[in-house]
C-alpha positions as a printed Julia matrix, in Angstrom:
510×3 Matrix{Float64}:
  -0.04   -0.02    0.13
   1.44    3.25   -0.93
   1.54    6.22    1.56
   0.99    9.48   -0.07
   1.98   13.04    1.21
  -1.07   15.06    2.23
  -0.8    17.32   -0.85
  -0.96   14.16   -3.12
  -3.87   12.98   -1.46
  -5.8    15.98   -2.35
  -4.64   15.37   -6.04
  -6.17   11.88   -5.91
  -9.27   13.19   -4.24
  -9.78   15.63   -7.33
  -9.05   12.85   -9.98
 -11.6    10.63   -8.02
 -14.24   13.28   -8.62
 -13.34   13.75  -12.2
 -13.27   10.08  -12.85
 -16.62    9.21  -11.21
 -18.25   12.16  -12.22
 -18.96   13.51   -8.84
 -18.64   16.74   -6.67
 -16.15   17.07   -3.9
 -19.15   17.13   -1.37
 -20.24   13.59   -2.84
 -16.95   12.48   -1.78
 -17.37   14.02    1.5
 -20.45   12.53    2.08
 -19.04    8.99    1.16
 -16.27    9.56    4.01
 -18.7    10.75    6.38
 -20.55    7.66    5.59
 -17.38    5.6     6.14
 -16.81    7.21    9.49
 -20.66    7.0    10.88
 -20.63    3.51   10.07
 -17.58    2.89   12.09
 -18.56    4.95   15.07
 -22.12    3.08   15.05
 -20.15   -0.17   15.11
 -18.54    0.78   18.39
 -21.21    2.73   20.45
 -24.85    2.59   21.08
 -27.36    5.18   20.4
 -27.52    6.32   23.95
 -23.96    7.47   23.77
 -23.23   11.07   24.29
 -21.23   12.15   21.41
 -19.47   15.74   21.11
 -18.42   16.83   17.6
 -15.91   19.84   17.29
 -15.75   20.73   13.65
 -13.16   23.29   12.01
 -13.86   25.61    9.17
 -12.33   23.59    6.53
 -13.23   20.32    4.76
 -12.17   18.37    7.69
 -14.69   20.15    9.63
 -17.37   19.26    6.91
 -16.73   15.67    7.45
 -17.43   16.11   11.09
 -20.68   18.01   10.46
 -21.78   15.38    7.98
 -21.08   12.64   10.61
 -22.96   14.43   13.18
 -26.2    14.72   11.0
 -25.8    11.08    9.92
 -25.59   10.0    13.33
 -28.45   11.99   14.34
 -30.57   10.43   11.65
 -29.61    7.09   12.89
 -31.17    7.93   16.1
 -28.34    9.12   17.96
 -30.0    11.7    19.86
 -27.16   12.89   22.48
 -25.24   14.37   19.63
 -23.78   18.0    20.44
 -21.97   19.97   17.64
 -19.7    22.81   17.78
 -18.5    24.58   14.45
 -15.52   26.71   15.08
 -15.84   29.62   12.65
 -13.67   32.16   14.22
 -12.58   33.99   11.09
 -15.94   33.96    9.44
 -15.14   31.89    6.64
 -15.82   28.01    5.93
 -14.85   26.19    3.21
 -17.4    25.55    0.31
 -18.06   21.93    1.56
 -18.04   22.83    5.07
 -20.53   25.45    4.52
 -22.95   23.32    2.59
 -22.76   20.81    5.4
 -23.8    23.38    7.8
 -26.75   24.35    5.98
 -27.82   20.77    6.02
 -27.21   20.38    9.75
 -29.17   23.58   10.91
 -32.29   22.41    8.82
 -32.62   19.39   11.25
 -35.08   19.79   14.17
 -33.76   18.82   17.66
 -29.87   18.7    16.92
 -27.86   20.54   19.47
 -25.47   22.95   17.17
 -23.42   25.64   18.21
 -21.41   27.9    15.73
 -18.41   29.43   17.78
 -17.56   32.86   16.28
 -16.25   34.41   19.44
 -16.3    33.5    22.91
 -16.57   30.01   23.8
 -17.73   28.33   26.8
 -16.61   24.5    26.55
 -19.16   21.98   27.33
 -18.83   19.44   30.21
 -16.76   16.59   29.21
 -15.92   13.31   31.03
 -14.53    9.87   30.59
 -17.73    8.62   29.62
 -18.19   10.9    26.49
 -17.11   10.46   23.13
 -15.46   13.45   21.27
 -15.37   13.15   17.24
 -12.24   15.4    16.37
 -12.89   17.44   12.99
 -11.06   20.51   13.67
  -8.26   20.21   11.15
  -6.9    17.5     9.05
  -3.72   16.56    7.04
  -3.87   19.93    5.3
  -2.99   21.91    8.26
   0.08   24.04    7.64
   1.01   25.26   10.93
   0.81   24.13   14.49
  -2.31   25.01   16.73
  -2.27   28.43   18.0
  -4.24   30.24   20.82
  -7.55   29.22   21.53
  -7.47   25.97   19.44
  -4.52   25.06   21.67
  -6.6    25.74   24.79
  -9.25   23.44   23.2
  -6.86   20.6    22.49
  -5.78   20.77   26.02
  -9.28   20.76   27.52
 -10.29   17.7    25.21
  -7.2    15.75   26.22
  -7.81   16.4    30.03
 -11.09   15.51   29.95
 -10.6    11.79   29.67
 -13.07   11.39   26.92
 -12.7     8.96   24.16
 -11.43   10.9    21.15
 -11.9     9.84   17.79
 -10.04   11.83   15.04
 -11.14   12.15   11.59
  -8.23   11.75    8.91
  -5.5    12.87   11.53
  -5.63   14.25   15.16
  -5.85   18.11   15.08
  -2.49   19.68   15.37
  -0.5    16.72   13.81
   0.89   17.01   10.36
   0.71   14.24    7.81
   4.59   13.94    7.25
   7.24   15.52    9.23
   6.5    16.78   12.84
   9.91   18.49   13.73
   9.62   21.09   16.36
   5.8    20.51   16.84
   4.68   20.29   20.57
   2.53   17.28   21.25
   0.78   18.59   24.38
  -0.84   21.18   21.94
  -2.47   18.61   19.7
  -5.8    16.71   20.4
  -4.75   13.16   21.29
  -6.91   10.65   19.78
  -8.04    7.24   20.96
  -8.81    6.2    17.56
  -7.79    7.85   14.29
  -9.85    6.97   11.26
  -7.93    7.92    7.9
  -9.08    7.47    4.5
  -7.89    5.08    2.16
  -3.99    5.34    3.26
  -2.14    5.94    6.14
  -0.06    8.99    6.67
   3.64    8.98    7.17
   3.48   10.39   10.69
   1.57    7.23   11.76
   4.96    5.39   11.77
   6.83    7.45   14.1
   7.07    6.23   17.76
   6.71    9.64   19.28
   3.27   10.14   17.56
   1.66    6.96   18.77
   0.34    8.54   21.93
  -1.25   11.3    19.78
  -2.72    8.9    17.1
  -3.82    6.18   19.43
  -5.14    3.24   17.3
  -5.45    3.68   13.71
  -7.93    2.13   10.99
  -7.97    2.86    7.21
 -11.42    3.37    5.92
 -12.05    2.53    2.36
 -13.74    5.41    0.43
 -13.25    3.97   -3.24
 -10.62    6.65   -4.2
  -9.68    6.13   -7.8
  -7.48    3.2    -7.95
  -6.02    4.11  -11.32
  -4.71    7.41  -10.22
  -3.15    5.73   -6.83
  -1.66    3.2    -9.04
   0.01    5.64  -11.22
   1.03    8.15   -8.62
   4.55    7.48   -7.46
   5.56    7.38   -3.74
   8.65    6.74   -1.86
   7.03    5.07    1.02
   4.9     1.77    1.26
   3.24   -0.18    3.85
   4.04   -3.75    3.31
   1.01   -6.37    3.52
   0.51   -9.81    2.65
  -1.01   -8.61   -0.66
   2.21   -7.12   -1.85
   4.62  -10.05   -0.62
   2.64  -12.91   -1.97
   3.54  -12.18   -5.75
   7.19  -11.77   -4.73
   7.52  -15.25   -3.4
   9.13  -17.84   -5.69
   7.47  -21.2    -6.11
   9.88  -24.19   -5.38
  10.5   -26.45   -8.36
   9.35  -30.0    -8.05
  12.72  -31.68   -8.75
  14.64  -29.16   -6.59
  17.68  -30.17   -4.56
  19.0   -28.35   -1.4
  21.72  -26.44   -3.34
  18.91  -24.7    -5.53
  17.86  -22.84   -2.54
  21.56  -21.34   -1.42
  24.23  -21.84    0.91
  24.41  -19.61    3.95
  27.51  -19.03    5.77
  26.62  -17.65    9.28
  29.41  -15.99   11.5
  27.98  -15.78   14.92
  28.61  -16.44   18.64
  31.22  -16.28   21.06
  31.54  -17.92   24.6
  28.48  -16.97   26.51
  26.58  -15.99   23.46
  26.34  -19.03   21.35
  22.53  -18.75   21.54
  22.4   -16.08   19.07
  24.29  -18.43   16.55
  21.69  -21.22   17.25
  18.73  -18.7    16.78
  19.82  -17.15   13.56
  20.81  -20.75   11.97
  17.42  -22.21   13.11
  15.39  -19.35   11.61
  17.41  -19.42    8.43
  16.74  -23.35    8.17
  13.04  -22.59    8.96
  12.69  -20.05    6.39
  13.82  -22.14    3.22
  17.67  -21.92    2.71
  19.12  -25.08    1.66
  22.35  -25.17    3.38
  23.64  -23.62    6.52
  27.13  -23.41    8.02
  27.82  -21.6    11.32
  31.32  -20.49   11.74
  32.04  -19.73   15.55
  34.25  -20.11   18.3
  35.65  -23.58   18.69
  34.12  -23.99   22.06
  30.56  -23.7    20.52
  30.9   -26.58   18.5
  29.14  -29.35   20.81
  26.41  -26.69   21.52
  25.42  -25.77   18.01
  25.66  -29.37   16.81
  23.59  -30.42   19.34
  20.8   -27.58   19.2
  20.91  -27.19   15.34
  21.78  -30.6    13.85
  20.42  -29.54   10.4
  23.42  -26.88   10.23
  27.28  -27.75    9.62
  29.72  -26.24   11.95
  32.89  -24.5    11.1
  35.32  -23.97   14.13
  37.29  -20.69   14.51
  40.88  -21.43   15.54
  40.15  -19.73   18.63
  38.13  -21.19   21.57
  36.05  -18.2    22.73
  35.38  -15.92   19.97
  35.76  -15.24   16.12
  39.21  -14.54   15.03
  39.18  -15.41   11.44
  36.28  -14.65    8.75
  38.03  -16.02    5.77
  35.52  -17.51    3.37
  36.53  -21.0     2.37
  33.52  -22.34    0.26
  31.36  -20.71   -2.43
  28.5   -19.46    0.04
  25.75  -17.51   -1.69
  25.01  -15.37    1.39
  27.21  -14.45    4.43
  25.95  -13.18    7.8
  28.11  -11.74   10.34
  27.12  -10.3    13.78
  24.97  -12.26   16.02
  26.84  -12.75   19.56
  30.21  -12.28   17.95
  31.35   -9.63   20.4
  33.67   -6.61   19.85
  37.1    -8.36   20.42
  39.89   -6.26   18.52
  40.79   -9.54   16.59
  37.01  -10.11   15.84
  37.09   -6.33   14.25
  40.45   -7.0    12.33
  38.49  -10.51   10.8
  35.53   -8.2    10.07
  37.64   -5.77    8.28
  39.32   -8.37    5.98
  36.0    -9.93    5.27
  34.59   -6.39    3.98
  37.55   -6.06    1.64
  37.36   -9.47    0.3
  33.55  -10.63    0.35
  31.8   -11.32   -3.14
  28.91  -12.74   -1.76
  25.31  -11.18   -0.69
  26.24   -9.67    2.8
  24.27   -9.31    5.84
  25.33   -7.48    9.16
  23.67   -7.46   12.47
  24.08   -6.87   16.14
  27.76   -6.92   17.03
  29.09   -6.84   13.45
  27.45   -3.16   13.71
  28.81   -2.5    17.01
  32.38   -3.54   15.7
  31.9    -1.12   12.84
  30.87    1.63   15.41
  34.11    1.24   17.25
  35.94    1.34   13.79
  34.0     3.85   11.7
  36.44    3.58    8.7
  34.89    0.1     7.99
  31.77    1.78    6.9
  33.64    3.08    3.64
  34.55   -1.0     2.92
  30.63   -2.12    3.07
  30.17   -3.75   -0.49
  27.14   -2.35   -2.39
  23.77   -3.77   -1.55
  25.09   -4.83    1.77
  22.08   -5.07    4.45
  22.53   -3.97    7.83
  19.75   -4.64   10.56
  20.36   -2.13   13.36
  17.89   -1.54   16.22
  17.89    2.12   17.47
  20.81    1.65   19.77
  23.05    0.13   17.17
  21.95    2.71   14.59
  22.73    5.54   16.8
  26.24    3.96   17.54
  27.07    3.82   14.09
  25.6     7.09   12.79
  25.2     9.52   15.91
  22.77   10.42   18.59
  19.29   11.23   17.16
  16.35   13.01   19.2
  13.5    10.95   17.7
  12.46    8.12   15.11
  11.59   10.88   12.57
  15.03   12.26   12.58
  16.55    8.71   12.65
  14.57    7.6     9.42
  15.88   10.66    7.71
  19.18    9.63    8.45
  18.86    6.34    7.47
  17.71    7.45    4.24
  20.85    9.68    3.68
  23.13    6.86    4.86
  21.61    4.28    2.51
  22.04    6.65   -0.27
  25.57    7.59    0.65
  26.99    4.05    1.08
  24.48    2.26   -1.29
  23.26   -0.14    1.1
  19.82   -1.4     2.5
  19.15   -0.45    6.25
  16.7    -2.33    8.03
  15.59    0.1    10.98
  14.2    -2.18   13.44
  10.88   -1.01   15.6
   7.28   -1.45   15.68
   6.85   -0.44   12.19
  10.36   -1.65   10.98
  11.44    0.19    8.06
  13.73   -1.14    5.06
  15.29    1.62    3.39
  16.51    0.85   -0.17
  18.53    3.47   -1.89
  18.52    4.17   -5.81
  15.68    4.81   -6.22
  14.62    5.6    -2.85
  11.93    3.25   -1.16
  11.19    3.07    2.29
   8.9    -0.1     3.13
   7.19    0.02    6.52
   6.05   -3.37    8.15
   2.81   -4.3     9.06
   3.28   -7.51   11.0
   4.55   -8.04   14.48
   3.58   -7.47   17.93
   5.09   -6.04   21.31
   5.89   -9.71   22.37
   8.7    -9.65   20.03
  10.58   -7.21   22.04
  12.57   -9.93   23.57
  16.15  -11.3    23.69
  17.04  -13.07   20.42
  14.47  -11.72   18.22
  16.67   -9.75   16.16
  18.75  -12.75   15.74
  15.82  -14.8    14.38
  15.37  -11.72   11.81
  18.87  -11.95   10.73
  18.37  -15.73    9.64
  15.22  -15.01    8.02
  16.48  -12.3     5.69
  19.58  -14.5     5.14
  17.37  -17.45    3.99
  15.84  -15.29    1.23
  18.85  -13.94    0.05
  20.21  -17.31   -0.34
  17.27  -18.66   -2.52
  18.22  -15.71   -4.75
  16.02  -12.73   -3.86
  17.08   -9.4    -4.74
  18.58   -7.89   -1.38
  15.75   -5.33   -0.99
  13.29   -7.88   -1.53
  14.73  -10.37    0.88
  15.06   -7.58    3.53
  11.36   -6.55    2.87
   9.88  -10.37    2.82
  12.02  -11.49    5.77
  10.89   -8.64    7.97
   7.27   -9.37    7.09
   7.66  -12.97    7.66
   9.62  -12.46   10.8
   6.44  -10.31   12.0
   3.87  -12.81   10.91
   5.64  -15.65   12.63
   5.73  -13.35   15.82
   2.3   -12.77   15.49
   1.65  -16.39   15.28
   3.64  -17.46   18.34
   1.78  -14.55   20.22
  -1.49  -16.17   19.3
  -0.16  -19.48   20.81
   2.04  -18.34   23.96
   0.84  -14.86   24.6
   2.96  -11.61   24.08
   4.28  -12.1    27.47
   5.17  -15.83   27.28
   6.7   -16.01   23.77
  10.39  -16.08   23.09
  12.48  -15.81   20.33
  12.93  -19.52   19.4
   9.11  -19.63   19.12
   9.25  -16.9    16.36
  11.82  -19.1    14.44
   9.74  -22.21   14.8
   6.73  -20.43   13.19
   8.71  -19.06   10.35
   7.6   -21.99    7.71
   3.83  -21.58    8.68
   4.17  -17.8     8.27
   5.71  -18.38    4.62
   3.03  -21.19    4.01
   0.01  -18.75    5.17
   1.17  -15.75    2.86
   1.34  -18.35   -0.05
  -2.02  -20.01    0.68
  -3.82  -16.57    1.41
  -4.89  -17.55    4.94
  -7.6   -15.6     6.47
  -5.26  -14.52    9.44
  -3.24  -12.09    7.53
């Protein structure tokens, strides 16, 4: 699913009206109908609902919703239209005219002084003050109104986007001056700002409502940002040939583990095998041989000459994919070995965990990364590599810059893991996964999953994007069985094969 900028959404709205031979207010009515159905599905007609509407089309949506709720028997609807400059958009004014002709509806048009209504935690507020077309932060009385609503404890439903939040970047915007929604109902596609951690308390839960915007226009309109769903992953998956052999699915060399951290190597290897790699070899400290051979007997073991850590990363066989990082530590000899590998590696390369920490200790290694190398940092690892960042928005901007500069693929892990592909730029936000995956070893499993797709011949950017989706889906399946508090990383690895099967078979749970 493409994620469009706010100005592009308006172009798509206009194209929809032209293609479907309708007026903009007809599209507004359609949107309001979808909003009304969603509200009706959640609240009884006895619920008190306070609608706050602004002077633009977002306010028009809110007025139309109020009218439709009243028509459906919701008699405790109170409407406040804020027309403080004495100018409404054309469609908002039309919706106002419809509303004021209705007998019995509680409607107030605010032009000057405003006495706020009583609000409690038992009430519902529909926020239609300002949508994604807002150009500057809320000011003056609107800030006071936002704070009043936030402090009331009422359940807040924001139309399109919480008032005060911008659709894309929100640098230097003060969140306490925005309306904080419990539920945000957006139209057709999510907004980029939905995917940043700092905005989650403002957006609350969010849901996309289909209002039948012109599909042809959306398809032809480019976007640098995408939300990855099963429907976009399924066509990318290769069918396994009937007469295939194990070597047809690639050979992976995983350089992982050291004394005290052999579990990382086990989880990466197991996930790699569970995700379809034909052959997996683990190169690790010599002391890890009995552990790895027992825990993952399907994987071959290549001992390092050192007993406790990896001191040599020479590639001895024609592996299609090389993975470095999980649990290797940051010993100076390990860093030396990594430097030698980066200078000589011709295989597809994936770096994670301590490989990134090694590079952070010796930043000159960044210049040695082969083109299309995949790195998979979490927030801490990313900041150690590229400097401290105040928020996830700035971190993503930096990831985009670094992916372009080094011509690498960056998998920036988080709730909506972002896979950043350079040249041409694409940022793929993941839609699977849950908080139960915030557990030790989950990242090691992801490394193995991505490596398996690399080994099977997928292009690096596709291997990363598919791997992240499969990893998240396997995590969702594990959570369904064990609960978010009870699942561990090995549970995620165990579900990888079933996750892939469910995507291929179009199972309903995705």
